[in-house]
Amino acid sequence: MKSILSAFILLSGLCIQTAQGQGTPKVAEDFKPSSVNQADKQFPQVNSQRRVRASIAAPNATKVQLDLGGVKYDMVKDANGVWTGESDPQDEGFHYYQLNVDGASVPDPGTLYFYGAGRWGSGIEIPSADQEFFALKNVPHGLVSENIYFSKLTNAFRRCFIYTPPGYHENAKNRYPVLYLQHGSFEDETGWASQGKANLILDNLIAAKQATPMIIVMDNGYAFAPQSKEAVAKKERPESVFEQVLVTEVIPMVDGKFRTLADRDHRAIAGLSMGANQTMRIMMNHLDTFSHYGGFSGTANYPSSDALDASTFLDGKYKDGNALNKKIKLFWLGLGTKEPVPFPKSIGAFKTMLDQQGIKYVYYESPETAHEWLTWRRCLYQFAGKLFK
Amino acid sequence: MKSILSAFILLSGLCIQTAQGQGTPKVAEDFKPSSVNQADKQFPQVNSQRRVRASIAAPNATKVQLDLGGVKYDMVKDANGVWTGESDPQDEGFHYYQLNVDGASVPDPGTLYFYGAGRWGSGIEIPSADQEFFALKNVPHGLVSENIYFSKLTNAFRRCFIYTPPGYHENAKNRYPVLYLQHGSFEDETGWASQGKANLILDNLIAAKQATPMIIVMDNGYAFAPQSKEAVAKKERPESVFEQVLVTEVIPMVDGKFRTLADRDHRAIAGLSMGANQTMRIMMNHLDTFSHYGGFSGTANYPSSDALDASTFLDGKYKDGNALNKKIKLFWLGLGTKEPVPFPKSIGAFKTMLDQQGIKYVYYESPETAHEWLTWRRCLYQFAGKLFK
């Protein structure tokens, strides 16, 4: 009986409450430090029920909370002034969180820090059953390089991270296809190679000969035209020029600096959430530049779930399904099964339009994940394996 | 009078107290956000007196402090529950710090995070008069690449960051000399290219034709041989194998992966504090591997200030001054003028030994800086300009 119950717990921590018929289910005492903790830091921890246990010394505080997944969990103080508390079971994968000490929202001093939710802050990793695909293994590793550039279009320094696959530096003559890969809203160019594990996913795929060695370029999707002082004073909304930055500044820079295969057949573009929306528009505006597209948890009709009219949506760019099927080598969409409103219906409306136009696409659903990074790691894993083949 | 007083304030903030004859000197209200804040974060700020002003919302806290430079400054709560407070004037340059909320030591949510003092935490940048040498400018920029490798000697995954100079990727035939550059105690492989600004210092030097374009390899100085379970249980001190990792694992990997000039004439090694101690020993044990040495705020006799006997110190490796002068192309030492005990006297004792042995060296003092990163940025700037010439 015990082993069956254990399996049940692993399937869904929330079921424990029903199984035990208790308001406050028993917390399994098998917590282990999170894999994204700072070296030698014992907290936060995660247990087999996928609960998070946080702990912080705050001897003079009157209330300390673990703020995770939209819920603030009260922590309890011990005789030494150390506060400890647990969350409800969480989805597998990576989540942003913070601590709250007497009203101050602060990063947990125990974790590494990640950019998301518009700030650098704490993250927690709930082990997933399929975590091998993004694990750090003893296989050849590519490099992730910080590339600083001055952008005339934004009149600002910008930065992209560039993954070069294993062998790139040793084999100085090979040329490689390129995937341009974008983050979501309130995230930045650091996300994909940090919490996204893009480099490790590709290292593992390439080692298993399941992906074509490729370069990945991860830029920042926030790029705005300079504003006049008057416009700033009036708080006018700045004009996004990300599409122009990517197409006229980043791609020529990458093709000039790295050994790329610099043609549309060897260029893909993908993004998550806001990045899916952005890259879908860029793809359709530049079909002579890109041949493969990936949209993870997002489409260009966001946030609408209304039926789409192919003759007018995106200026009718999806009207001629036959032509698109010939032009686009891969049209790939992905979504987590637990994603919130409006993603399922919005992406559903987009898919319906593709079906109506007879446009071929691949559709993937990430089991039991929401609008979070495990969905996008899985999307990249599935998508990258189909690129440039 | 006002302008003279202003100049006086700029020279030494501490003098204000005397000049004004007050216990609580007046705080100049010309604070600006620190350059290492997160995007759009208004706090922390720095004023012309080099004071730091921190601010955090903590409506239910009873005591909030700014913990900077070994002093905890009480902050004051306003009607909205926002606490604000200022430090005494600080040295120019970069400092680690934290906030304390009712006894909880936490990172300031306003800053970027840096690894130092054994943890990822907040940093503040006090503008320095000479900051142009490490500023981000519109010059060609090199890349900083994260390189993951499996180390057999430690039986662990390790990581080094590698700076490749401007032109490295575009000119696929050039080969470059290599500087191996190490961090200090309780820091790691991220320090030099983050708070150390090593990449920007080299970009600027190379653009001004004041440095030979070179590769810089920044590894982690903490590397230990695997221990038996018994040894771990007994809390035995693990054996450092950093020297072996660097010489037998990292250098061959770098020479295999990058277009290096793979001989001693084109290989330098340098480090700061603990890293100076480590690299000085490695240099002297491997004079056939390295030809240039830089010790920033540290020497291998640390922490002793006793007179050194060249016939016995480091097994007599400094005994034959003539031979060393022929073998070592650059022997460079640097120190901040405000460094604490034991650094000035310890390094002084080492220099005295070099003088006694007739060993040629360059000695540099960083004005008005202590055992902190502005000292080491300046050291790298001075040192790099003399390498491989």
mmCIF file of N, CA, C and O in Angstrom, chain B residues 16-67:
data_model
loop_
_atom_site.group_PDB
_atom_site.id
_atom_site.type_symbol
_atom_site.label_atom_id
_atom_site.label_comp_id
_atom_site.label_asym_id
_atom_site.label_seq_id
_atom_site.Cartn_x
_atom_site.Cartn_y
_atom_site.Cartn_z
ATOM 1 N N ILE B 16 34.516 66.390 6.444
ATOM 2 C CA ILE B 16 33.351 67.276 6.573
ATOM 3 C C ILE B 16 33.023 67.512 8.040
ATOM 4 O O ILE B 16 32.680 68.606 8.447
ATOM 5 N N GLN B 17 33.137 66.449 8.802
ATOM 6 C CA GLN B 17 32.776 66.557 10.205
ATOM 7 C C GLN B 17 33.608 67.626 10.909
ATOM 8 O O GLN B 17 33.094 68.449 11.646
ATOM 9 N N THR B 18 34.898 67.624 10.610
ATOM 10 C CA THR B 18 35.779 68.616 11.202
ATOM 11 C C THR B 18 35.446 70.012 10.663
ATOM 12 O O THR B 18 35.302 70.976 11.407
ATOM 13 N N ALA B 19 35.279 70.081 9.339
ATOM 14 C CA ALA B 19 35.049 71.370 8.700
ATOM 15 C C ALA B 19 33.782 72.032 9.238
ATOM 16 O O ALA B 19 33.737 73.231 9.450
ATOM 17 N N GLN B 20 32.773 71.230 9.475
ATOM 18 C CA GLN B 20 31.508 71.806 9.910
ATOM 19 C C GLN B 20 31.361 71.769 11.427
ATOM 20 O O GLN B 20 30.452 72.387 11.969
ATOM 21 N N GLY B 21 32.267 71.035 12.059
ATOM 22 C CA GLY B 21 32.224 70.983 13.511
ATOM 23 C C GLY B 21 30.947 70.370 14.045
ATOM 24 O O GLY B 21 30.443 70.753 15.088
ATOM 25 N N GLN B 22 30.394 69.409 13.314
ATOM 26 C CA GLN B 22 29.136 68.795 13.738
ATOM 27 C C GLN B 22 29.336 67.297 13.911
ATOM 28 O O GLN B 22 30.111 66.682 13.193
ATOM 29 N N GLY B 23 28.574 66.750 14.816
ATOM 30 C CA GLY B 23 28.613 65.300 14.992
ATOM 31 C C GLY B 23 27.932 64.605 13.820
ATOM 32 O O GLY B 23 28.401 63.601 13.322
ATOM 33 N N THR B 24 26.838 65.180 13.337
ATOM 34 C CA THR B 24 26.107 64.630 12.191
ATOM 35 C C THR B 24 26.245 65.585 11.013
ATOM 36 O O THR B 24 25.536 66.574 10.918
ATOM 37 N N PRO B 25 27.215 65.315 10.150
ATOM 38 C CA PRO B 25 27.459 66.234 9.042
ATOM 39 C C PRO B 25 26.260 66.288 8.099
ATOM 40 O O PRO B 25 25.501 65.329 7.988
ATOM 41 N N LYS B 26 26.137 67.404 7.414
ATOM 42 C CA LYS B 26 25.009 67.585 6.505
ATOM 43 C C LYS B 26 25.168 66.667 5.295
ATOM 44 O O LYS B 26 26.251 66.559 4.719
ATOM 45 N N VAL B 27 24.089 66.047 4.919
ATOM 46 C CA VAL B 27 24.110 65.142 3.774
ATOM 47 C C VAL B 27 23.757 65.933 2.525
ATOM 48 O O VAL B 27 22.713 66.578 2.465
ATOM 49 N N ALA B 28 24.647 65.884 1.520
ATOM 50 C CA ALA B 28 24.391 66.595 0.259
ATOM 51 C C ALA B 28 23.252 65.913 -0.487
ATOM 52 O O ALA B 28 23.274 64.692 -0.684
ATOM 53 N N GLU B 29 22.255 66.709 -0.911
ATOM 54 C CA GLU B 29 21.080 66.111 -1.566
ATOM 55 C C GLU B 29 21.264 66.043 -3.082
ATOM 56 O O GLU B 29 20.481 66.596 -3.847
ATOM 57 N N ASP B 30 22.334 65.389 -3.489
ATOM 58 C CA ASP B 30 22.561 65.198 -4.930
ATOM 59 C C ASP B 30 22.750 63.713 -5.239
ATOM 60 O O ASP B 30 23.608 63.324 -6.020
ATOM 61 N N PHE B 31 21.923 62.913 -4.621
ATOM 62 C CA PHE B 31 22.006 61.458 -4.810
ATOM 63 C C PHE B 31 21.544 61.047 -6.211
ATOM 64 O O PHE B 31 20.583 61.597 -6.730
ATOM 65 N N LYS B 32 22.252 60.066 -6.764
ATOM 66 C CA LYS B 32 21.861 59.475 -8.053
ATOM 67 C C LYS B 32 21.879 57.953 -7.918
ATOM 68 O O LYS B 32 22.691 57.409 -7.174
ATOM 69 N N PRO B 33 21.004 57.261 -8.673
ATOM 70 C CA PRO B 33 20.997 55.789 -8.591
ATOM 71 C C PRO B 33 22.377 55.209 -8.909
ATOM 72 O O PRO B 33 23.083 55.707 -9.791
ATOM 73 N N SER B 34 22.756 54.180 -8.203
ATOM 74 C CA SER B 34 24.035 53.503 -8.441
ATOM 75 C C SER B 34 24.044 52.873 -9.827
ATOM 76 O O SER B 34 23.021 52.398 -10.321
ATOM 77 N N SER B 35 25.225 52.857 -10.446
ATOM 78 C CA SER B 35 25.332 52.309 -11.809
ATOM 79 C C SER B 35 25.162 50.796 -11.841
ATOM 80 O O SER B 35 25.001 50.231 -12.924
ATOM 81 N N VAL B 36 25.188 50.131 -10.689
ATOM 82 C CA VAL B 36 24.977 48.684 -10.698
ATOM 83 C C VAL B 36 23.606 48.317 -10.121
ATOM 84 O O VAL B 36 23.401 47.209 -9.630
ATOM 85 N N ASN B 37 22.680 49.282 -10.213
ATOM 86 C CA ASN B 37 21.285 48.947 -9.866
ATOM 87 C C ASN B 37 20.636 48.126 -10.971
ATOM 88 O O ASN B 37 21.059 48.157 -12.123
ATOM 89 N N GLN B 38 19.573 47.410 -10.612
ATOM 90 C CA GLN B 38 18.726 46.780 -11.616
ATOM 91 C C GLN B 38 18.069 47.888 -12.453
ATOM 92 O O GLN B 38 17.889 49.019 -11.977
ATOM 93 N N ALA B 39 17.715 47.561 -13.702
ATOM 94 C CA ALA B 39 17.120 48.545 -14.609
ATOM 95 C C ALA B 39 15.936 49.236 -13.943
ATOM 96 O O ALA B 39 15.068 48.581 -13.364
ATOM 97 N N ASP B 40 15.936 50.551 -14.035
ATOM 98 C CA ASP B 40 14.821 51.376 -13.554
ATOM 99 C C ASP B 40 14.664 51.404 -12.036
ATOM 100 O O ASP B 40 13.698 51.978 -11.535
ATOM 101 N N LYS B 41 15.584 50.816 -11.294
ATOM 102 C CA LYS B 41 15.490 50.881 -9.828
ATOM 103 C C LYS B 41 16.153 52.177 -9.354
ATOM 104 O O LYS B 41 17.300 52.466 -9.709
ATOM 105 N N GLN B 42 15.445 52.936 -8.554
ATOM 106 C CA GLN B 42 15.926 54.251 -8.111
ATOM 107 C C GLN B 42 16.891 54.155 -6.927
ATOM 108 O O GLN B 42 17.685 55.068 -6.689
ATOM 109 N N PHE B 43 16.793 53.084 -6.162
ATOM 110 C CA PHE B 43 17.679 52.910 -4.994
ATOM 111 C C PHE B 43 18.408 51.585 -5.094
ATOM 112 O O PHE B 43 17.892 50.662 -5.693
ATOM 113 N N PRO B 44 19.610 51.548 -4.495
ATOM 114 C CA PRO B 44 20.352 52.545 -3.732
ATOM 115 C C PRO B 44 20.878 53.677 -4.604
ATOM 116 O O PRO B 44 20.918 53.568 -5.827
ATOM 117 N N GLN B 45 21.267 54.783 -3.911
ATOM 118 C CA GLN B 45 21.821 55.947 -4.587
ATOM 119 C C GLN B 45 23.151 56.337 -3.931
ATOM 120 O O GLN B 45 23.444 55.925 -2.811
ATOM 121 N N VAL B 46 23.908 57.165 -4.654
ATOM 122 C CA VAL B 46 25.204 57.647 -4.161
ATOM 123 C C VAL B 46 25.245 59.154 -4.382
ATOM 124 O O VAL B 46 24.769 59.639 -5.409
ATOM 125 N N ASN B 47 25.787 59.911 -3.417
ATOM 126 C CA ASN B 47 25.891 61.365 -3.615
ATOM 127 C C ASN B 47 27.345 61.807 -3.797
ATOM 128 O O ASN B 47 28.267 60.966 -3.818
ATOM 129 N N SER B 48 27.537 63.107 -3.937
ATOM 130 C CA SER B 48 28.872 63.628 -4.229
ATOM 131 C C SER B 48 29.824 63.464 -3.040
ATOM 132 O O SER B 48 31.033 63.578 -3.199
ATOM 133 N N GLN B 49 29.265 63.216 -1.870
ATOM 134 C CA GLN B 49 30.111 62.937 -0.702
ATOM 135 C C GLN B 49 30.480 61.460 -0.628
ATOM 136 O O GLN B 49 31.119 61.021 0.320
ATOM 137 N N ARG B 50 30.031 60.706 -1.603
ATOM 138 C CA ARG B 50 30.255 59.254 -1.669
ATOM 139 C C ARG B 50 29.512 58.517 -0.550
ATOM 140 O O ARG B 50 29.924 57.445 -0.106
ATOM 141 N N ARG B 51 28.404 59.120 -0.124
ATOM 142 C CA ARG B 51 27.521 58.415 0.809
ATOM 143 C C ARG B 51 26.562 57.529 0.006
ATOM 144 O O ARG B 51 26.192 57.868 -1.115
ATOM 145 N N VAL B 52 26.132 56.448 0.624
ATOM 146 C CA VAL B 52 25.142 55.555 0.019
ATOM 147 C C VAL B 52 23.812 55.765 0.724
ATOM 148 O O VAL B 52 23.754 55.783 1.965
ATOM 149 N N ARG B 53 22.759 55.952 -0.064
ATOM 150 C CA ARG B 53 21.412 56.033 0.496
ATOM 151 C C ARG B 53 20.638 54.803 0.028
ATOM 152 O O ARG B 53 20.471 54.585 -1.177
ATOM 153 N N ALA B 54 20.180 54.024 0.978
ATOM 154 C CA ALA B 54 19.377 52.846 0.658
ATOM 155 C C ALA B 54 17.920 53.109 1.026
ATOM 156 O O ALA B 54 17.637 53.982 1.857
ATOM 157 N N SER B 55 17.022 52.366 0.408
ATOM 158 C CA SER B 55 15.593 52.551 0.691
ATOM 159 C C SER B 55 14.864 51.253 0.402
ATOM 160 O O SER B 55 15.120 50.607 -0.624
ATOM 161 N N ILE B 56 13.969 50.865 1.323
ATOM 162 C CA ILE B 56 13.187 49.643 1.110
ATOM 163 C C ILE B 56 11.853 49.764 1.847
ATOM 164 O O ILE B 56 11.790 50.293 2.963
ATOM 165 N N ALA B 57 10.799 49.275 1.186
ATOM 166 C CA ALA B 57 9.490 49.237 1.837
ATOM 167 C C ALA B 57 9.453 48.057 2.798
ATOM 168 O O ALA B 57 9.716 46.917 2.393
ATOM 169 N N ALA B 58 9.185 48.348 4.060
ATOM 170 C CA ALA B 58 9.088 47.298 5.083
ATOM 171 C C ALA B 58 8.113 47.800 6.140
ATOM 172 O O ALA B 58 8.489 48.118 7.267
ATOM 173 N N PRO B 59 6.820 47.903 5.761
ATOM 174 C CA PRO B 59 5.852 48.625 6.596
ATOM 175 C C PRO B 59 5.701 48.082 8.009
ATOM 176 O O PRO B 59 5.380 48.835 8.919
ATOM 177 N N ASN B 60 5.969 46.790 8.211
ATOM 178 C CA ASN B 60 5.740 46.216 9.538
ATOM 179 C C ASN B 60 7.022 45.984 10.331
ATOM 180 O O ASN B 60 6.988 45.367 11.398
ATOM 181 N N ALA B 61 8.143 46.462 9.810
ATOM 182 C CA ALA B 61 9.419 46.248 10.503
ATOM 183 C C ALA B 61 9.602 47.258 11.622
ATOM 184 O O ALA B 61 9.024 48.348 11.596
ATOM 185 N N THR B 62 10.410 46.877 12.613
ATOM 186 C CA THR B 62 10.697 47.794 13.714
ATOM 187 C C THR B 62 12.120 48.353 13.633
ATOM 188 O O THR B 62 12.432 49.356 14.254
ATOM 189 N N LYS B 63 12.995 47.667 12.855
ATOM 190 C CA LYS B 63 14.360 48.172 12.701
ATOM 191 C C LYS B 63 14.924 47.704 11.360
ATOM 192 O O LYS B 63 14.921 46.499 11.072
ATOM 193 N N VAL B 64 15.377 48.657 10.551
ATOM 194 C CA VAL B 64 15.985 48.330 9.267
ATOM 195 C C VAL B 64 17.314 49.055 9.188
ATOM 196 O O VAL B 64 17.415 50.233 9.546
ATOM 197 N N GLN B 65 18.350 48.314 8.754
ATOM 198 C CA GLN B 65 19.698 48.887 8.704
ATOM 199 C C GLN B 65 20.362 48.642 7.358
ATOM 200 O O GLN B 65 20.121 47.608 6.710
ATOM 201 N N LEU B 66 21.197 49.597 6.984
ATOM 202 C CA LEU B 66 22.088 49.467 5.830
ATOM 203 C C LEU B 66 23.424 48.954 6.368
ATOM 204 O O LEU B 66 24.041 49.619 7.204
ATOM 205 N N ASP B 67 23.835 47.780 5.911
ATOM 206 C CA ASP B 67 25.022 47.095 6.435
ATOM 207 C C ASP B 67 26.126 47.179 5.377
ATOM 208 O O ASP B 67 26.140 46.407 4.421
#
